[in-house]
Amino acid sequence: MLKRALLGATALALLAGSASAADLATRYPVKAAPIPVQTFSWTGFYIGGNVGWGWADNTYDVTPFGSLIGYSYSPGTGNGFIGGLQTGYNYQFANNVVIGVEADFDWSDIGSSSLVVGGPFTGGAISQNIDYFGTIRARLGYGIDRFLPYITGGAAWAKQNFSDFYGNTYNDTKWGWTVGAGVEYAITNNWTVKAEYLYLGFNKNTTNDYFGDSYSVGSNISTAKLGVNYKF
C-alpha cells in the first residue's frame, strides 16, 4: 500500500510539473513601459544682455515765420553700435504657445551730422543723436522644443538730441511704440541665445525760435540685436 501511495504522489507531481511547463511556454515576454522624453519648457523668469547695430531715419522740417510753405530736409540716416540688458518672463501652455513680457534698456551710439541743402537754409549743419533707448513689450511665440520663434510689440522710449545751425536744440526723452520679431534657442536648460529685430516709432517734436520759425524734428529707430539669456 505504501509503495502504491508513493507511486501515485510521484505521478501527480510529474503531471503538475508538466502543466506548469506548458503554461510557461504559452506566456509572452512583457515590454517595459517606455520612459517619457523630457521636452524643454520656456516657462520662467530670465535676464540677459545684448549687442547689435541701430539706425535712425531722421527728419527735419522748417516753416519760416509768416510763411505758408515749409521746407523738408533729409539729415541722413544715423547709425551706430548698441548694447544693453533685458529681463522678462515666459509662460508656455500645453499646446506649446508661449506668451511673455520683456523690458530692455540699450546704450546707443546712433547719430548723424549733415549739411542742409535746398530752401532758404542751405549750408547749415544739423546733428541728431540717440543717447539711449528702451522698450516694454509683450511676446507671442510657439515653442518647438528648444526653438522659439516669436513676434513682439509694445511701448518704446528714447533719449534724443538735436541741434541745428541756428542754435535750436532739443534734448529730451520721447515715448512711442515698437514692433518686431525674433528667434530664440535654448542651448542648455538655463542658457538661451536669440536674434531680434525691432522698429521704434516716435512722433515728431516741434519747437519755435525767437523769430517765429517752426522746426519739426523726428527720429525713428531700427535695431538688429544678438542676445543671451539666463533662465531661472
mmCIF file of N, CA and C in Angstrom, residues 152-220:
data_model
loop_
_atom_site.group_PDB
_atom_site.id
_atom_site.type_symbol
_atom_site.label_atom_id
_atom_site.label_comp_id
_atom_site.label_asym_id
_atom_site.label_seq_id
_atom_site.Cartn_x
_atom_site.Cartn_y
_atom_site.Cartn_z
ATOM 1 N N THR A 152 6.652 90.423 -31.369
ATOM 2 C CA THR A 152 6.653 91.224 -30.159
ATOM 3 C C THR A 152 6.216 92.644 -30.468
ATOM 4 N N GLY A 153 5.692 93.338 -29.465
ATOM 5 C CA GLY A 153 5.270 94.719 -29.649
ATOM 6 C C GLY A 153 4.907 95.362 -28.327
ATOM 7 N N GLY A 154 4.955 96.704 -28.300
ATOM 8 C CA GLY A 154 4.618 97.411 -27.075
ATOM 9 C C GLY A 154 5.038 98.860 -27.130
ATOM 10 N N ALA A 155 5.477 99.382 -25.981
ATOM 11 C CA ALA A 155 5.865 100.787 -25.843
ATOM 12 C C ALA A 155 7.383 100.931 -25.967
ATOM 13 N N ALA A 156 7.806 102.115 -26.449
ATOM 14 C CA ALA A 156 9.229 102.413 -26.591
ATOM 15 C C ALA A 156 9.503 103.832 -26.113
ATOM 16 N N TRP A 157 10.738 104.067 -25.688
ATOM 17 C CA TRP A 157 11.161 105.413 -25.310
ATOM 18 C C TRP A 157 12.614 105.608 -25.722
ATOM 19 N N ALA A 158 13.027 106.849 -25.912
ATOM 20 C CA ALA A 158 14.399 107.126 -26.352
ATOM 21 C C ALA A 158 14.813 108.522 -25.918
ATOM 22 N N LYS A 159 16.072 108.666 -25.537
ATOM 23 C CA LYS A 159 16.679 109.965 -25.233
ATOM 24 C C LYS A 159 17.288 110.497 -26.538
ATOM 25 N N GLN A 160 16.694 111.567 -27.074
ATOM 26 C CA GLN A 160 17.092 112.096 -28.367
ATOM 27 C C GLN A 160 17.665 113.501 -28.227
ATOM 28 N N ASN A 161 18.731 113.773 -28.974
ATOM 29 C CA ASN A 161 19.367 115.088 -29.004
ATOM 30 C C ASN A 161 19.339 115.643 -30.418
ATOM 31 N N PHE A 162 19.132 116.969 -30.527
ATOM 32 C CA PHE A 162 19.111 117.627 -31.829
ATOM 33 C C PHE A 162 19.686 119.036 -31.693
ATOM 34 N N SER A 163 20.427 119.456 -32.697
ATOM 35 C CA SER A 163 20.890 120.849 -32.764
ATOM 36 C C SER A 163 21.036 121.242 -34.227
ATOM 37 N N ASP A 164 20.762 122.515 -34.536
ATOM 38 C CA ASP A 164 20.917 122.990 -35.906
ATOM 39 C C ASP A 164 21.787 124.243 -35.931
ATOM 40 N N PHE A 165 21.972 124.785 -37.123
ATOM 41 C CA PHE A 165 22.895 125.885 -37.344
ATOM 42 C C PHE A 165 22.381 127.215 -36.782
ATOM 43 N N TYR A 166 21.087 127.276 -36.388
ATOM 44 C CA TYR A 166 20.547 128.486 -35.799
ATOM 45 C C TYR A 166 20.563 128.452 -34.268
ATOM 46 N N GLY A 167 21.118 127.397 -33.721
ATOM 47 C CA GLY A 167 21.184 127.283 -32.280
ATOM 48 C C GLY A 167 19.964 126.638 -31.650
ATOM 49 N N ASN A 168 19.056 126.134 -32.464
ATOM 50 C CA ASN A 168 17.910 125.412 -31.930
ATOM 51 C C ASN A 168 18.365 124.042 -31.420
ATOM 52 N N THR A 169 17.895 123.673 -30.260
ATOM 53 C CA THR A 169 18.291 122.393 -29.671
ATOM 54 C C THR A 169 17.072 121.677 -29.117
ATOM 55 N N TYR A 170 17.204 120.372 -29.054
ATOM 56 C CA TYR A 170 16.188 119.529 -28.422
ATOM 57 C C TYR A 170 16.917 118.400 -27.715
ATOM 58 N N ASN A 171 16.641 118.240 -26.431
ATOM 59 C CA ASN A 171 17.314 117.221 -25.637
ATOM 60 C C ASN A 171 16.308 116.688 -24.620
ATOM 61 N N ASP A 172 15.633 115.601 -24.973
ATOM 62 C CA ASP A 172 14.553 115.130 -24.118
ATOM 63 C C ASP A 172 14.282 113.658 -24.386
ATOM 64 N N THR A 173 13.469 113.050 -23.523
ATOM 65 C CA THR A 173 13.056 111.657 -23.674
ATOM 66 C C THR A 173 11.688 111.609 -24.336
ATOM 67 N N LYS A 174 11.570 110.845 -25.408
ATOM 68 C CA LYS A 174 10.312 110.733 -26.143
ATOM 69 C C LYS A 174 9.762 109.319 -26.003
ATOM 70 N N TRP A 175 8.423 109.214 -25.950
ATOM 71 C CA TRP A 175 7.746 107.915 -25.890
ATOM 72 C C TRP A 175 7.081 107.613 -27.220
ATOM 73 N N GLY A 176 7.074 106.341 -27.596
ATOM 74 C CA GLY A 176 6.454 105.918 -28.840
ATOM 75 C C GLY A 176 6.024 104.466 -28.753
ATOM 76 N N TRP A 177 6.151 103.753 -29.850
ATOM 77 C CA TRP A 177 5.707 102.361 -29.933
ATOM 78 C C TRP A 177 6.778 101.527 -30.635
ATOM 79 N N THR A 178 6.651 100.214 -30.520
ATOM 80 C CA THR A 178 7.615 99.318 -31.153
ATOM 81 C C THR A 178 6.956 98.016 -31.582
ATOM 82 N N VAL A 179 7.429 97.444 -32.672
ATOM 83 C CA VAL A 179 7.037 96.109 -33.130
ATOM 84 C C VAL A 179 8.287 95.402 -33.632
ATOM 85 N N GLY A 180 8.237 94.078 -33.660
ATOM 86 C CA GLY A 180 9.388 93.334 -34.146
ATOM 87 C C GLY A 180 9.148 91.842 -34.115
ATOM 88 N N ALA A 181 10.228 91.095 -34.340
ATOM 89 C CA ALA A 181 10.169 89.637 -34.358
ATOM 90 C C ALA A 181 11.555 89.099 -34.035
ATOM 91 N N GLY A 182 11.589 87.823 -33.630
ATOM 92 C CA GLY A 182 12.875 87.225 -33.307
ATOM 93 C C GLY A 182 12.785 85.717 -33.200
ATOM 94 N N VAL A 183 13.924 85.109 -32.982
ATOM 95 C CA VAL A 183 14.017 83.669 -32.745
ATOM 96 C C VAL A 183 14.958 83.457 -31.565
ATOM 97 N N GLU A 184 14.636 82.461 -30.738
ATOM 98 C CA GLU A 184 15.448 82.152 -29.570
ATOM 99 C C GLU A 184 15.676 80.644 -29.505
ATOM 100 N N TYR A 185 16.875 80.256 -29.049
ATOM 101 C CA TYR A 185 17.217 78.831 -28.976
ATOM 102 C C TYR A 185 17.870 78.539 -27.633
ATOM 103 N N ALA A 186 17.415 77.471 -26.984
ATOM 104 C CA ALA A 186 17.955 77.051 -25.689
ATOM 105 C C ALA A 186 19.119 76.087 -25.914
ATOM 106 N N ILE A 187 20.331 76.538 -25.586
ATOM 107 C CA ILE A 187 21.500 75.666 -25.761
ATOM 108 C C ILE A 187 21.675 74.729 -24.568
ATOM 109 N N THR A 188 21.148 75.127 -23.389
ATOM 110 C CA THR A 188 21.050 74.244 -22.218
ATOM 111 C C THR A 188 19.696 74.523 -21.577
ATOM 112 N N ASN A 189 19.421 73.893 -20.441
ATOM 113 C CA ASN A 189 18.159 74.146 -19.747
ATOM 114 C C ASN A 189 18.092 75.545 -19.152
ATOM 115 N N ASN A 190 19.231 76.232 -19.035
ATOM 116 C CA ASN A 190 19.253 77.564 -18.435
ATOM 117 C C ASN A 190 19.707 78.674 -19.392
ATOM 118 N N TRP A 191 20.569 78.356 -20.358
ATOM 119 C CA TRP A 191 21.127 79.380 -21.234
ATOM 120 C C TRP A 191 20.465 79.348 -22.609
ATOM 121 N N THR A 192 20.051 80.537 -23.072
ATOM 122 C CA THR A 192 19.457 80.657 -24.400
ATOM 123 C C THR A 192 20.143 81.776 -25.168
ATOM 124 N N VAL A 193 20.090 81.698 -26.491
ATOM 125 C CA VAL A 193 20.608 82.755 -27.358
ATOM 126 C C VAL A 193 19.479 83.196 -28.282
ATOM 127 N N LYS A 194 19.545 84.458 -28.750
ATOM 128 C CA LYS A 194 18.470 84.969 -29.587
ATOM 129 C C LYS A 194 18.981 85.980 -30.600
ATOM 130 N N ALA A 195 18.207 86.140 -31.680
ATOM 131 C CA ALA A 195 18.405 87.188 -32.675
ATOM 132 C C ALA A 195 17.065 87.905 -32.825
ATOM 133 N N GLU A 196 17.112 89.252 -32.894
ATOM 134 C CA GLU A 196 15.860 90.018 -32.828
ATOM 135 C C GLU A 196 15.966 91.299 -33.636
ATOM 136 N N TYR A 197 14.854 91.657 -34.306
ATOM 137 C CA TYR A 197 14.728 92.947 -34.992
ATOM 138 C C TYR A 197 13.584 93.729 -34.360
ATOM 139 N N LEU A 198 13.812 95.033 -34.092
ATOM 140 C CA LEU A 198 12.777 95.908 -33.555
ATOM 141 C C LEU A 198 12.735 97.207 -34.340
ATOM 142 N N TYR A 199 11.514 97.717 -34.534
ATOM 143 C CA TYR A 199 11.322 99.048 -35.104
ATOM 144 C C TYR A 199 10.663 99.916 -34.043
ATOM 145 N N LEU A 200 11.246 101.095 -33.772
ATOM 146 C CA LEU A 200 10.741 102.010 -32.767
ATOM 147 C C LEU A 200 10.261 103.290 -33.451
ATOM 148 N N GLY A 201 8.974 103.603 -33.317
ATOM 149 C CA GLY A 201 8.405 104.773 -33.959
ATOM 150 C C GLY A 201 8.062 105.865 -32.956
ATOM 151 N N PHE A 202 8.371 107.127 -33.326
ATOM 152 C CA PHE A 202 8.135 108.271 -32.447
ATOM 153 C C PHE A 202 7.494 109.411 -33.229
ATOM 154 N N ASN A 203 6.646 110.186 -32.560
ATOM 155 C CA ASN A 203 6.093 111.386 -33.162
ATOM 156 C C ASN A 203 7.161 112.469 -33.268
ATOM 157 N N LYS A 204 6.982 113.388 -34.216
ATOM 158 C CA LYS A 204 7.927 114.479 -34.369
ATOM 159 C C LYS A 204 7.780 115.477 -33.221
ATOM 160 N N ASN A 205 8.916 116.102 -32.873
ATOM 161 C CA ASN A 205 8.921 117.147 -31.867
ATOM 162 C C ASN A 205 9.007 118.503 -32.564
ATOM 163 N N THR A 206 8.076 119.423 -32.247
ATOM 164 C CA THR A 206 8.029 120.731 -32.894
ATOM 165 C C THR A 206 8.360 121.833 -31.898
ATOM 166 N N THR A 207 9.285 122.732 -32.298
ATOM 167 C CA THR A 207 9.663 123.878 -31.472
ATOM 168 C C THR A 207 9.651 125.140 -32.330
ATOM 169 N N ASN A 208 9.664 126.289 -31.669
ATOM 170 C CA ASN A 208 9.699 127.588 -32.350
ATOM 171 C C ASN A 208 10.862 128.408 -31.805
ATOM 172 N N ASP A 209 11.545 129.162 -32.701
ATOM 173 C CA ASP A 209 12.643 130.017 -32.245
ATOM 174 C C ASP A 209 12.127 131.429 -31.983
ATOM 175 N N TYR A 210 13.064 132.336 -31.656
ATOM 176 C CA TYR A 210 12.693 133.703 -31.317
ATOM 177 C C TYR A 210 12.091 134.465 -32.501
ATOM 178 N N PHE A 211 12.389 134.024 -33.717
ATOM 179 C CA PHE A 211 11.881 134.710 -34.902
ATOM 180 C C PHE A 211 10.536 134.164 -35.363
ATOM 181 N N GLY A 212 9.998 133.175 -34.649
ATOM 182 C CA GLY A 212 8.716 132.607 -35.024
ATOM 183 C C GLY A 212 8.810 131.466 -36.011
ATOM 184 N N ASP A 213 10.024 131.055 -36.369
ATOM 185 C CA ASP A 213 10.192 129.916 -37.266
ATOM 186 C C ASP A 213 9.842 128.624 -36.517
ATOM 187 N N SER A 214 9.206 127.695 -37.212
ATOM 188 C CA SER A 214 8.788 126.430 -36.618
ATOM 189 C C SER A 214 9.697 125.308 -37.121
ATOM 190 N N TYR A 215 10.178 124.480 -36.187
ATOM 191 C CA TYR A 215 11.077 123.387 -36.507
ATOM 192 C C TYR A 215 10.460 122.074 -36.016
ATOM 193 N N SER A 216 10.414 121.084 -36.888
ATOM 194 C CA SER A 216 9.868 119.781 -36.539
ATOM 195 C C SER A 216 10.930 118.716 -36.754
ATOM 196 N N VAL A 217 11.240 117.976 -35.691
ATOM 197 C CA VAL A 217 12.345 117.013 -35.714
ATOM 198 C C VAL A 217 11.808 115.622 -35.395
ATOM 199 N N GLY A 218 12.243 114.623 -36.141
ATOM 200 C CA GLY A 218 11.819 113.251 -35.892
ATOM 201 C C GLY A 218 12.943 112.253 -36.096
ATOM 202 N N SER A 219 12.902 111.169 -35.320
ATOM 203 C CA SER A 219 13.863 110.072 -35.457
ATOM 204 C C SER A 219 13.164 108.765 -35.137
ATOM 205 N N ASN A 220 13.026 107.895 -36.136
ATOM 206 C CA ASN A 220 12.505 106.544 -35.933
ATOM 207 C C ASN A 220 13.668 105.561 -36.004
#
